PDB file of C-alpha atoms in Angstrom:
ATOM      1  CA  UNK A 219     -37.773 -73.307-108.726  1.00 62.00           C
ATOM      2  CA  UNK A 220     -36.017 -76.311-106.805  1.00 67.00           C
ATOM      3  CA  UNK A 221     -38.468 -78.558-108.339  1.00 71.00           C
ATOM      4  CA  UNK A 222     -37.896 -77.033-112.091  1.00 76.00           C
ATOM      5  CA  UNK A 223     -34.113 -77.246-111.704  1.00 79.00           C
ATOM      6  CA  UNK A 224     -34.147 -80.812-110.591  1.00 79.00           C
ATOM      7  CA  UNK A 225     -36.446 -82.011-113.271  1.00 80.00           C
ATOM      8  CA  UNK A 226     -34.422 -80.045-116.114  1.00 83.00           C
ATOM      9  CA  UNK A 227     -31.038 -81.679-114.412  1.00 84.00           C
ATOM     10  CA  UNK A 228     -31.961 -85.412-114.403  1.00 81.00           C
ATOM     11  CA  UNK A 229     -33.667 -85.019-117.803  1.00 82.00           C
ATOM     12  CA  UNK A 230     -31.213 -83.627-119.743  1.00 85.00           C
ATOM     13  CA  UNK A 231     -28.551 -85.880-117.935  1.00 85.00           C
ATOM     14  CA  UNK A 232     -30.673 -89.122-119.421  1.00 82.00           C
ATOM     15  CA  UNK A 233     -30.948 -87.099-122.745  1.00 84.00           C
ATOM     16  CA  UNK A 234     -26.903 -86.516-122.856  1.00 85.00           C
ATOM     17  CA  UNK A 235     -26.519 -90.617-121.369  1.00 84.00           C
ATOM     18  CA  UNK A 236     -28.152 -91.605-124.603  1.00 82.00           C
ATOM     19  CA  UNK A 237     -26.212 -89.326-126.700  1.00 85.00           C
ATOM     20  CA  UNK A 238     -22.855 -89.813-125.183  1.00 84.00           C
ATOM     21  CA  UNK A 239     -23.169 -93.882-125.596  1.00 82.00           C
ATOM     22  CA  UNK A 240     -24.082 -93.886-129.444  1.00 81.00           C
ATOM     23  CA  UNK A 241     -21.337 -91.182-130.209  1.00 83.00           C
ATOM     24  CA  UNK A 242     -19.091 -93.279-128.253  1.00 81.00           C
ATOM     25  CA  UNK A 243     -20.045 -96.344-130.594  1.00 79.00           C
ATOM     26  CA  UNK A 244     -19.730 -94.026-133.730  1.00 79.00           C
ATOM     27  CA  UNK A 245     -16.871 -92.521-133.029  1.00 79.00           C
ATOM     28  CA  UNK A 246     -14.288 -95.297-131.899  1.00 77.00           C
ATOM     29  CA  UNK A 247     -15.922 -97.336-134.902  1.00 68.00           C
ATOM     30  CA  UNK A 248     -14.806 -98.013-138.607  1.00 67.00           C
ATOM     31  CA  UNK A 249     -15.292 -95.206-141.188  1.00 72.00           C
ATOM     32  CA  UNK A 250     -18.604 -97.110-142.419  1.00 67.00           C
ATOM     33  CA  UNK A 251     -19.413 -96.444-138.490  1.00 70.00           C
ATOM     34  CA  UNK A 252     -18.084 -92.577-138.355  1.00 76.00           C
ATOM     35  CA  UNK A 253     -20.410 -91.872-141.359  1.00 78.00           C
ATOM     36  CA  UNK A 254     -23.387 -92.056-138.964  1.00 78.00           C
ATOM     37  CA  UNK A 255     -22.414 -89.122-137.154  1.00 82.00           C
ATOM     38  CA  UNK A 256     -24.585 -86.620-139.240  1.00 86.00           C
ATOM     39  CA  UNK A 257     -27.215 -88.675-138.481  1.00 85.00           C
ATOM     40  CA  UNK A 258     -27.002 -88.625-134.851  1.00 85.00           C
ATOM     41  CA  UNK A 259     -26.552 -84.826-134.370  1.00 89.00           C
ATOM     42  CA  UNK A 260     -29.796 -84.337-136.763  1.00 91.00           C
ATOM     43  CA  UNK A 261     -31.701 -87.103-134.687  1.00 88.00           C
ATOM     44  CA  UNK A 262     -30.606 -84.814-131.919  1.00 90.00           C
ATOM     45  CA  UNK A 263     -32.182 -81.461-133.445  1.00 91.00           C
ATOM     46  CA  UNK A 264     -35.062 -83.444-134.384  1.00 91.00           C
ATOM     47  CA  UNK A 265     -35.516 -84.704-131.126  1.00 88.00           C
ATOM     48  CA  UNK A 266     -35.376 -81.239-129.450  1.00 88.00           C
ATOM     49  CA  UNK A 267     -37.686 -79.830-132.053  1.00 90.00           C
ATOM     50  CA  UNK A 268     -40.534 -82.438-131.480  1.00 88.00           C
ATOM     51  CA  UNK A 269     -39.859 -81.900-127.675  1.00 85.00           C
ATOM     52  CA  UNK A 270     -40.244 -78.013-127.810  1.00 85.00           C
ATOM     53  CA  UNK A 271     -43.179 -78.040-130.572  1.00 87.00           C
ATOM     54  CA  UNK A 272     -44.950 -80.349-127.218  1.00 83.00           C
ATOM     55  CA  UNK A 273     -44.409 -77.581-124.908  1.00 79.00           C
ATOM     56  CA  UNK A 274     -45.702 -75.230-127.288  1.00 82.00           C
ATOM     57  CA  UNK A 275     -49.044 -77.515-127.843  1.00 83.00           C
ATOM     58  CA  UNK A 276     -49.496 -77.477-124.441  1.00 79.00           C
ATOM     59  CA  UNK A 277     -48.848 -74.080-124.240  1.00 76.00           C
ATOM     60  CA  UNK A 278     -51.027 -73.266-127.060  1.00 80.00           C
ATOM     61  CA  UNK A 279     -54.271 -75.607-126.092  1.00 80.00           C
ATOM     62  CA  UNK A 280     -54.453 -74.792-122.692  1.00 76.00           C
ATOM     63  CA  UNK A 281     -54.477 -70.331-123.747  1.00 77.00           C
ATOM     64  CA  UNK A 282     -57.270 -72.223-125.983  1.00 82.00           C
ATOM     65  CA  UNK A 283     -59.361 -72.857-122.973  1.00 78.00           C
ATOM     66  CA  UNK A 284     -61.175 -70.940-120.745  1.00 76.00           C
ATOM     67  CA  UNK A 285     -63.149 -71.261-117.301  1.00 76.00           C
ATOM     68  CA  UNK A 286     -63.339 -74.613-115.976  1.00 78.00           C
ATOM     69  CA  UNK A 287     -62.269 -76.575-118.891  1.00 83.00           C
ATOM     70  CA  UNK A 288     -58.843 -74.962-118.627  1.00 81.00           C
ATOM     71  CA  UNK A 289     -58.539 -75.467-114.813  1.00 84.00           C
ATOM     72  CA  UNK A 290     -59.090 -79.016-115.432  1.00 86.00           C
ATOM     73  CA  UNK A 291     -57.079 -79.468-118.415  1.00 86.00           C
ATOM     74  CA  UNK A 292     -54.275 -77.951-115.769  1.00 83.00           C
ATOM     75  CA  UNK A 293     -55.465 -80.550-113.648  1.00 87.00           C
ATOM     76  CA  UNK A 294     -55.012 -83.576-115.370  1.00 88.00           C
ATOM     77  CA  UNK A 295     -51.376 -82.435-116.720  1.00 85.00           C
ATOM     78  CA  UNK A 296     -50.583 -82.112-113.605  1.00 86.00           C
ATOM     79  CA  UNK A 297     -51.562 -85.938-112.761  1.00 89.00           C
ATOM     80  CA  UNK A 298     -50.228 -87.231-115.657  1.00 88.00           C
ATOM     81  CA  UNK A 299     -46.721 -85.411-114.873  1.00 85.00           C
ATOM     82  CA  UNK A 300     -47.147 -87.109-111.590  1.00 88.00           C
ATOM     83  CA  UNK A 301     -47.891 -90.706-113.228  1.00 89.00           C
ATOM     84  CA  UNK A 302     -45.288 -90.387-115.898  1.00 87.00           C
ATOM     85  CA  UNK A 303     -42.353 -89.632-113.735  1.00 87.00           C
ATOM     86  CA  UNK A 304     -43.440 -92.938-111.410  1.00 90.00           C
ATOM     87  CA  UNK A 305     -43.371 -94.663-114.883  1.00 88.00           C
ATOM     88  CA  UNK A 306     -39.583 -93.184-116.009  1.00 84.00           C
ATOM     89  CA  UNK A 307     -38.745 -94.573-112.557  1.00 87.00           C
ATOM     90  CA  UNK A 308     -39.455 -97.901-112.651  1.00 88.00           C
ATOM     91  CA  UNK A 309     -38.744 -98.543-116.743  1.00 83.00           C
ATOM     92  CA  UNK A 310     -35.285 -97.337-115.548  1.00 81.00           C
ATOM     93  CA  UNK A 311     -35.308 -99.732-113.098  1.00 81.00           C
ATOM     94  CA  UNK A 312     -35.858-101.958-115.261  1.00 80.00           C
ATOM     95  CA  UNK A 313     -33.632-100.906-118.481  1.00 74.00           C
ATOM     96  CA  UNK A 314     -30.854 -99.270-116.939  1.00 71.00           C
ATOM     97  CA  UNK A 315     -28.848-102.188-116.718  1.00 73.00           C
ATOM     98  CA  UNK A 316     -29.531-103.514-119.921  1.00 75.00           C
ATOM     99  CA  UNK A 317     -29.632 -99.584-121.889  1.00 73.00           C
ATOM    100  CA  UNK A 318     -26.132 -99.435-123.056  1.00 73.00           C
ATOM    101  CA  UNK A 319     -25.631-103.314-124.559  1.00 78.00           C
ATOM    102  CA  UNK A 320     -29.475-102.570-125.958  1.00 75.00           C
ATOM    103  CA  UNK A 321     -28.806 -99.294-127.577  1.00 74.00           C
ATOM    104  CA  UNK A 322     -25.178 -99.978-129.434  1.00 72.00           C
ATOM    105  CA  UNK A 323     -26.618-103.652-130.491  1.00 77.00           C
ATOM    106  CA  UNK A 324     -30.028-101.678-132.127  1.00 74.00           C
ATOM    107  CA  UNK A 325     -27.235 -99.156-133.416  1.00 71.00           C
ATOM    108  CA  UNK A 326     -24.679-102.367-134.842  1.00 74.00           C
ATOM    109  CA  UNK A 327     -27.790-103.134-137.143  1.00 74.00           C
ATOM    110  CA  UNK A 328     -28.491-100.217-139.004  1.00 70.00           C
ATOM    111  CA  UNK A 329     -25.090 -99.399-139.433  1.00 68.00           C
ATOM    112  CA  UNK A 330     -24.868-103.558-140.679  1.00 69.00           C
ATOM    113  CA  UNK A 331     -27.435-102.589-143.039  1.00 69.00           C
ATOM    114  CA  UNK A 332     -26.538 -99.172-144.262  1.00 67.00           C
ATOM    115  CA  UNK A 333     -29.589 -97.830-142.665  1.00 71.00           C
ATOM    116  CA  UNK A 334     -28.363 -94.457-141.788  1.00 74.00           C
ATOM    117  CA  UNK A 335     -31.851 -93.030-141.468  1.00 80.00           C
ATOM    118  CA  UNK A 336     -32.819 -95.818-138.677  1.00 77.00           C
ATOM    119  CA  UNK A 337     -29.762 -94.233-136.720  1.00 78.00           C
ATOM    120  CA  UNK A 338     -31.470 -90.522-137.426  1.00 84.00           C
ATOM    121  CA  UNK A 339     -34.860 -91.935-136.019  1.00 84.00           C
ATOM    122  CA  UNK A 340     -32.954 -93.425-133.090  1.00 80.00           C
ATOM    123  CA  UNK A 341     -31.821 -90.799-131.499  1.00 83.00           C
ATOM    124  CA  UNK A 342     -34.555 -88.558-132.351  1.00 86.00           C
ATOM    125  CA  UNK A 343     -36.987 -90.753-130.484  1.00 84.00           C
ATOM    126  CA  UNK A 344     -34.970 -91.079-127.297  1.00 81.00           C
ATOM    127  CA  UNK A 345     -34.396 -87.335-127.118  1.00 85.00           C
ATOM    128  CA  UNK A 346     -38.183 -86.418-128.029  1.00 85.00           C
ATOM    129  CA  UNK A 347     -39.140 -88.993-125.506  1.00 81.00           C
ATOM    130  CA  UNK A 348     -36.991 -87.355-122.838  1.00 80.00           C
ATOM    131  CA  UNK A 349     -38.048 -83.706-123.811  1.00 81.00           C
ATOM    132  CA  UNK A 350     -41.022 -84.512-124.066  1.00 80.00           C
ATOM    133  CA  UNK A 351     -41.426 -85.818-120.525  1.00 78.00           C
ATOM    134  CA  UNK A 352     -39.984 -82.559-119.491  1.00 80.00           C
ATOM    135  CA  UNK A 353     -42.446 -80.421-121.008  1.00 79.00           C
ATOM    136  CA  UNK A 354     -44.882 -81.961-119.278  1.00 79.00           C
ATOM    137  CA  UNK A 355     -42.969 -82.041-116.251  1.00 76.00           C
ATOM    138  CA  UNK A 356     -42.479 -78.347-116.431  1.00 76.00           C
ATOM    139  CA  UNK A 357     -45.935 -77.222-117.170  1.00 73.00           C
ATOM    140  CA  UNK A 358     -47.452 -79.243-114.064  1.00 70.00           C
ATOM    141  CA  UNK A 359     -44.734 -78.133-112.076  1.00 67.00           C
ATOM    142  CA  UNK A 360     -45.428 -74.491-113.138  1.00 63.00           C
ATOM    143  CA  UNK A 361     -49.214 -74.599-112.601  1.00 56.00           C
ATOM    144  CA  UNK A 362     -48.069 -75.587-108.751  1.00 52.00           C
ATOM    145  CA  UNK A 363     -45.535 -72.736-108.964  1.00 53.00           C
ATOM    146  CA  UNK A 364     -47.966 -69.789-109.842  1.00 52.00           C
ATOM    147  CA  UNK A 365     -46.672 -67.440-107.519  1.00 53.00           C
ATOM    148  CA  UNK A 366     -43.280 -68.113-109.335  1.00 56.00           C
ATOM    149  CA  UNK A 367     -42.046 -65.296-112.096  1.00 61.00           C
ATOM    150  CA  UNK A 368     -41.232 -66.657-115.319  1.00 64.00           C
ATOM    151  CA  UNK A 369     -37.331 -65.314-115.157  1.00 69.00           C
ATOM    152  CA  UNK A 370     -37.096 -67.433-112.257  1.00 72.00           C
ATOM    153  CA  UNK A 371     -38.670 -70.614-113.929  1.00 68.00           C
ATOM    154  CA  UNK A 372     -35.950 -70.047-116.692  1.00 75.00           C
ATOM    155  CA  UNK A 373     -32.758 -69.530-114.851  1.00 81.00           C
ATOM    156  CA  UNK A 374     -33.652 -72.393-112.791  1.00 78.00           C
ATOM    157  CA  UNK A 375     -33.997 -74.881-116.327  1.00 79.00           C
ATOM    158  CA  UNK A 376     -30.321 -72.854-117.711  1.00 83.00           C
ATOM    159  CA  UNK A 377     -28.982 -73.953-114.068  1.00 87.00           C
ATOM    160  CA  UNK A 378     -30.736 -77.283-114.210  1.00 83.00           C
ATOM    161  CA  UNK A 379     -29.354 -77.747-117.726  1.00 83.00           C
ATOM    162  CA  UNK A 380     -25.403 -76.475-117.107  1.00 87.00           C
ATOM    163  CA  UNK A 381     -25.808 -78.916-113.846  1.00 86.00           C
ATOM    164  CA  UNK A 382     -26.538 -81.714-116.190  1.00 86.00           C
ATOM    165  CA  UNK A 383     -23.288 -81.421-118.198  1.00 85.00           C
ATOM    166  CA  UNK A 384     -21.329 -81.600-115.327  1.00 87.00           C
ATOM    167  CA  UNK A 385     -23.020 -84.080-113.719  1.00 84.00           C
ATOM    168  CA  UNK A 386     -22.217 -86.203-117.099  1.00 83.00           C
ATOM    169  CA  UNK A 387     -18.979 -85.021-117.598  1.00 81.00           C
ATOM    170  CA  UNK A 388     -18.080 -86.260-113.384  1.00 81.00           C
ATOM    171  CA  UNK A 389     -19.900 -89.276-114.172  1.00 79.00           C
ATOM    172  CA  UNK A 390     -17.916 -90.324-117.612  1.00 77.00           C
ATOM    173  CA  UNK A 391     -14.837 -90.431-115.221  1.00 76.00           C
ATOM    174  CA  UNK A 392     -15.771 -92.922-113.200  1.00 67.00           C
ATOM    175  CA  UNK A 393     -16.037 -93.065-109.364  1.00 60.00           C
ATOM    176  CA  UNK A 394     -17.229 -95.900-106.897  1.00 61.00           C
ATOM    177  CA  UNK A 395     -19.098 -92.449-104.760  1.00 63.00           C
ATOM    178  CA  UNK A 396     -20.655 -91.386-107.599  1.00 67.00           C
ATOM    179  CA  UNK A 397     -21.316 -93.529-110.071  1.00 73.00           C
ATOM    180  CA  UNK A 398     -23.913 -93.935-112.719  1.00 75.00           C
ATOM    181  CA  UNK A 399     -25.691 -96.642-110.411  1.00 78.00           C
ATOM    182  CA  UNK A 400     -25.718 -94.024-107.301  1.00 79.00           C
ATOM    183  CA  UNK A 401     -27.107 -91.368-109.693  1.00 81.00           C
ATOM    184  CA  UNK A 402     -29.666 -93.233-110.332  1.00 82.00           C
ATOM    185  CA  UNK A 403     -30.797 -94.728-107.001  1.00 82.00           C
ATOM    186  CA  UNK A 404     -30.563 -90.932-105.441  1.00 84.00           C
ATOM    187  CA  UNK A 405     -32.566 -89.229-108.102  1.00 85.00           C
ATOM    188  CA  UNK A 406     -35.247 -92.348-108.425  1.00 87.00           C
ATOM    189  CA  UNK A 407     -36.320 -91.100-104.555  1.00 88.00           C
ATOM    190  CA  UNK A 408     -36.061 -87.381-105.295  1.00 86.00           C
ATOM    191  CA  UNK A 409     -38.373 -88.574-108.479  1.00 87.00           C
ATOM    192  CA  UNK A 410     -40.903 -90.479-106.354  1.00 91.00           C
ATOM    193  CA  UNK A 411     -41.040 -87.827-103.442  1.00 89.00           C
ATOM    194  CA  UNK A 412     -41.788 -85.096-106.636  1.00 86.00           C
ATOM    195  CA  UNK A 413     -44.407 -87.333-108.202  1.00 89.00           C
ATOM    196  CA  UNK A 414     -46.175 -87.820-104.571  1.00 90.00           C
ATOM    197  CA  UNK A 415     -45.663 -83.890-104.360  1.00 87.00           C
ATOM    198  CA  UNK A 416     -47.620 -83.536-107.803  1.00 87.00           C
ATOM    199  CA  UNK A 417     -50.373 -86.072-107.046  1.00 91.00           C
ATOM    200  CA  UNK A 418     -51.367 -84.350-103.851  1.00 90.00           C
ATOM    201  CA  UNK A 419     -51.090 -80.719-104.991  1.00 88.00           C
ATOM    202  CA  UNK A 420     -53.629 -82.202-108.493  1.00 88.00           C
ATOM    203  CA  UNK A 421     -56.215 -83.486-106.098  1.00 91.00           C
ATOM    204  CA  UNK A 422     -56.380 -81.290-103.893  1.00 89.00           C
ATOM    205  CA  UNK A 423     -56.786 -78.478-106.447  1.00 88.00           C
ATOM    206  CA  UNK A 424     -59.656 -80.859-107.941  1.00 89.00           C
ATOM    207  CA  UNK A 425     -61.349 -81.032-104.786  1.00 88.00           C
ATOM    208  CA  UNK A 426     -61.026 -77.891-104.321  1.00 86.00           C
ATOM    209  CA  UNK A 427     -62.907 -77.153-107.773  1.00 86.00           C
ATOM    210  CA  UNK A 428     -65.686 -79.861-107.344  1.00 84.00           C
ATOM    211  CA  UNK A 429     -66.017 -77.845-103.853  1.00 82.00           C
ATOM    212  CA  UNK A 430     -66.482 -74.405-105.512  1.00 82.00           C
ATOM    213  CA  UNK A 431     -68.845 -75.845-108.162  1.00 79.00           C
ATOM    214  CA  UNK A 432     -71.528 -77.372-105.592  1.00 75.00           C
ATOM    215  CA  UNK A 433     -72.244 -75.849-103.065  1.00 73.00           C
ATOM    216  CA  UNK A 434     -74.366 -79.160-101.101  1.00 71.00           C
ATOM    217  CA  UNK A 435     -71.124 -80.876-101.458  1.00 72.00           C
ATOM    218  CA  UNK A 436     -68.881 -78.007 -99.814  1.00 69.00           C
ATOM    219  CA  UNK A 437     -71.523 -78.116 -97.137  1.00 72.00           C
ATOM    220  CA  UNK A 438     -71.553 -82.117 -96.642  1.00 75.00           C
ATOM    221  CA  UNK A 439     -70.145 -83.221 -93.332  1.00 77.00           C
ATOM    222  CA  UNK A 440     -67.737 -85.755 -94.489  1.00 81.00           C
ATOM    223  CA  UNK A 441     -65.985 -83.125 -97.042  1.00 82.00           C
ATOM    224  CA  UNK A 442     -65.670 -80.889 -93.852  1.00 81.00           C
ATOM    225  CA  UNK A 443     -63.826 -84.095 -92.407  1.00 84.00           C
ATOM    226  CA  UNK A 444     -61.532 -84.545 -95.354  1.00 86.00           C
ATOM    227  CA  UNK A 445     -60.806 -80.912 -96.019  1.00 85.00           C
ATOM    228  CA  UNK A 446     -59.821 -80.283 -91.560  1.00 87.00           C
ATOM    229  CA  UNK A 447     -56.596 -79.877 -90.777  1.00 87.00           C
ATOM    230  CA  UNK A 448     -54.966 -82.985 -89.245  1.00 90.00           C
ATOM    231  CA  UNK A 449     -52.090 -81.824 -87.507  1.00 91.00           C
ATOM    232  CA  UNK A 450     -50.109 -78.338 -87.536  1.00 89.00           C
ATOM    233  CA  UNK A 451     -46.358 -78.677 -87.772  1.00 90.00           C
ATOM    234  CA  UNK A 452     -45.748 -74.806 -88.660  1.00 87.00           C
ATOM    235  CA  UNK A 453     -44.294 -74.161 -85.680  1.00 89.00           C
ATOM    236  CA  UNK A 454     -41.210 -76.893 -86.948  1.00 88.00           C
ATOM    237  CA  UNK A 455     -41.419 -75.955 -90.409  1.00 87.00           C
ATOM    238  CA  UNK A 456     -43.639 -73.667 -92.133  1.00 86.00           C
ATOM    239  CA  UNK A 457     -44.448 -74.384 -95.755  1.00 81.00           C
ATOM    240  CA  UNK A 458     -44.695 -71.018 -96.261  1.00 80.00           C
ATOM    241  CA  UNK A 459     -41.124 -70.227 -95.366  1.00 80.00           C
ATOM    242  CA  UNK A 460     -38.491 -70.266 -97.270  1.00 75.00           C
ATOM    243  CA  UNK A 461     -36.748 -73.628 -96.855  1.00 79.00           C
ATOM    244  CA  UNK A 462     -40.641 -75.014 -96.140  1.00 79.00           C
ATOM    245  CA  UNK A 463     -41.464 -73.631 -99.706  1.00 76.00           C
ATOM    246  CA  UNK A 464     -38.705 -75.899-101.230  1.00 74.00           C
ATOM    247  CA  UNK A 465     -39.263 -79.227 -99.108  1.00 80.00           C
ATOM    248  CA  UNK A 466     -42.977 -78.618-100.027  1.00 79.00           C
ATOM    249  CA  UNK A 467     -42.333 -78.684-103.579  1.00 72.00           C
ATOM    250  CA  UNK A 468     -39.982 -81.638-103.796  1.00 74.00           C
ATOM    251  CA  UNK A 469     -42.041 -83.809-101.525  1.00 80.00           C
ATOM    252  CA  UNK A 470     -44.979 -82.898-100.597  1.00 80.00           C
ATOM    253  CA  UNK A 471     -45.078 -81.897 -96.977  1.00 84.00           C
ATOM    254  CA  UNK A 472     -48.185 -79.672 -95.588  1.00 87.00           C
ATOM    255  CA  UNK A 473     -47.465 -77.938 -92.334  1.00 88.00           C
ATOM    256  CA  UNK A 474     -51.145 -78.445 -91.870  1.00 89.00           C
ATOM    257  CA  UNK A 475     -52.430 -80.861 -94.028  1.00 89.00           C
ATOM    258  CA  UNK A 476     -55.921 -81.956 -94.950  1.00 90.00           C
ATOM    259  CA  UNK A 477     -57.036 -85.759 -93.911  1.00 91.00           C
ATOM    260  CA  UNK A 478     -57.737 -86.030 -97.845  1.00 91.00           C
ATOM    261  CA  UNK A 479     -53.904 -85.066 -98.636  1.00 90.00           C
ATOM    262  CA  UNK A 480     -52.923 -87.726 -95.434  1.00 92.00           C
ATOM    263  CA  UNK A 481     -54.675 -90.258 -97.401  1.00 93.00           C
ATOM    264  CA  UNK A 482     -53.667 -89.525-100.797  1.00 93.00           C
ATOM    265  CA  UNK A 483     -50.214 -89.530 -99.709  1.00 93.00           C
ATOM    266  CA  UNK A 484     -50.164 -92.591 -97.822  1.00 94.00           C
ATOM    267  CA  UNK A 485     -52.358 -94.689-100.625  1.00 95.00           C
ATOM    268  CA  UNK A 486     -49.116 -93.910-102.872  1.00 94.00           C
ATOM    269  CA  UNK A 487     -46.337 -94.810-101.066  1.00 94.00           C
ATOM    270  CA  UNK A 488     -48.601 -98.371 -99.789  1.00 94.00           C
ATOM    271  CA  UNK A 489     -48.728 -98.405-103.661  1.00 93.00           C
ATOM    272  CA  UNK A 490     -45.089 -97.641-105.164  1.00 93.00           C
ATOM    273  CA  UNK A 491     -43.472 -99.619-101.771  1.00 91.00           C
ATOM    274  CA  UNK A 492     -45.610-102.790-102.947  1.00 91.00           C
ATOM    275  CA  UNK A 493     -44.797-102.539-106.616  1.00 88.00           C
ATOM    276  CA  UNK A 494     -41.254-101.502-105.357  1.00 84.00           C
ATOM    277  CA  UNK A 495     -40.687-104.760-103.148  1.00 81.00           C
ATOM    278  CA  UNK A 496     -42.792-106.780-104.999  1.00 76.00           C
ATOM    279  CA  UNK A 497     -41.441-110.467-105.539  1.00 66.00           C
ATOM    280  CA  UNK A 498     -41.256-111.309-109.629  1.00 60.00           C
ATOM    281  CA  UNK A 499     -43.486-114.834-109.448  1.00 60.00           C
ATOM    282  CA  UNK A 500     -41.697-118.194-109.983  1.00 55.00           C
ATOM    283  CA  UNK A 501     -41.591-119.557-113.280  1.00 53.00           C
ATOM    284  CA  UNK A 502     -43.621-122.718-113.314  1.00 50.00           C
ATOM    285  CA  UNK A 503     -41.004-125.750-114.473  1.00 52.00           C
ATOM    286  CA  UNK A 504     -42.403-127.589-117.649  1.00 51.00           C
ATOM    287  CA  UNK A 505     -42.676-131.532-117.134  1.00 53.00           C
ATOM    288  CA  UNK A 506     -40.494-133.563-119.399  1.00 50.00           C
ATOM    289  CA  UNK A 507     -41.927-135.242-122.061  1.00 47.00           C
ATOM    290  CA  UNK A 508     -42.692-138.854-121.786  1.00 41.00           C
TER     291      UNK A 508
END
């Protein structure tokens, strides 16, 4: 539930970011400027629509499949929840600063050029994008959730969502606490901790599969290795408990974890710290002419 809120909350605070700039730009514009408004609110619908007809594709193939095929399909949406969320983090990373002056100056054009419907697609992209990210978000985060009701997975989006708008509405009025910068940087490590959470909780349902389906490799001495416990910490916190549950699901932790979860979990963070820290390479200087 912590996890669905959080994802729902960040999401929708992106989707409103985008919104609130360009009406911003529209609004406190010339009338030729004002007449984009229509435009925006139906790239906005649009967006939402092409968001939610996602979910229900996913939705929809997955009741498709049956047996293994849909436990894998399950599978990979889970990793690719897991790989998209390191991706939002680092193109915001590398956007954010730039997001605002690159959004009004693609906005300044059409409106230049009359081109009312480039305003439409716009907006509908950036919302579909961001909606879209959350389906897919949601329904790996559900497939970890199973023992979650469905009421609860709802009321936790309607908090996640109200939690956005007042998150946006604190963060148009300014603040050197909280500021759009601190958002950011605090929810980027609450991001990366839930995408390390996802990748371990994909592979080790795959192993688990590839363990029921062969029965040579779930008797193999080095999966016995990989599948022992490697340390038991239940006695400090208990994943199974209450606040375990919820510091399981937004970062990962096993009160007795597997040496295969130890490794997967280490092998990320070796790999987001080095592209993290990673120094951009010096531009080679070009030799004047002779």
């Amino acid at each position: 539930m912590g996890q669905v809120m959080f994802i729902v909350w960040r999401e929708s605070v992106e989707a409103l970011l985008v919104v609130g700039i360009l009406y911003a730009w529209l609004k406190n514009g010339d009338i030729a400027a004002r007449r984009g408004l229509p435009y925006l609110w139906g790239g906005v619908v649009a967006g939402v629509v092409l968001a939610a007809a996602l979910g229900g594709a996913l939705l929809g193939f997955s009741e498709l499949l049956s047996g293994d095929a849909q436990t894998y399909f399950q599978i990979a949406i889970v990793l690719i929840a897991a790989v998209l969320i390191v991706q939002m983090v680092f193109w915001m990373r590398k956007h954010g600063r730039t997001l605002k002056k690159d959004m009004e100056s693609s906005m300044q054009g059409n409106v230049q050029s009359g081109n009312w419907w480039g305003v439409f697609v716009l907006v509908a992209l950036a919302i579909a994008r961001e909606g879209s990210e959350t389906a897919v978000f949601l329904y790996g985060i559900g497939l970890g959730q199973q023992q979650a009701s469905t009421a609860s997975l709802v009321l936790a989006g309607v908090i996640g969502f109200g939690l956005a708008f007042l998150t946006f509405y604190i963060l148009q009025l300014g603040g050197k606490v909280f500021s759009w910068r601190r958002f950011f940087q605090v929810t980027e490590v609450i991001l990366l901790l839930l995408a390390a959470g996802l990748l371990v909780t994909g592979v080790e349902k795959l192993f688990d599969v590839l363990l029921e389906s062969s029965d040579a490799l779930a008797s193999a001495d080095w999966t016995m290795t990989l599948t022992a416990p490697v340390w038991d910490t239940a006695w400090l916190l208990d994943d199974s408990s209450t606040a375990g549950s919820l510091v399981s699901t937004l970062t990962g932790y096993r009160a007795r974890p597997a040496l295969l979860s130890v490794l997967v979990y280490a092998a990320y963070w070796v790999v987001i710290c080095s592209a993290l820290y990673r120094k951009p390479k010096p531009q080679a200087k070009r030799q004047p002419a002779v």
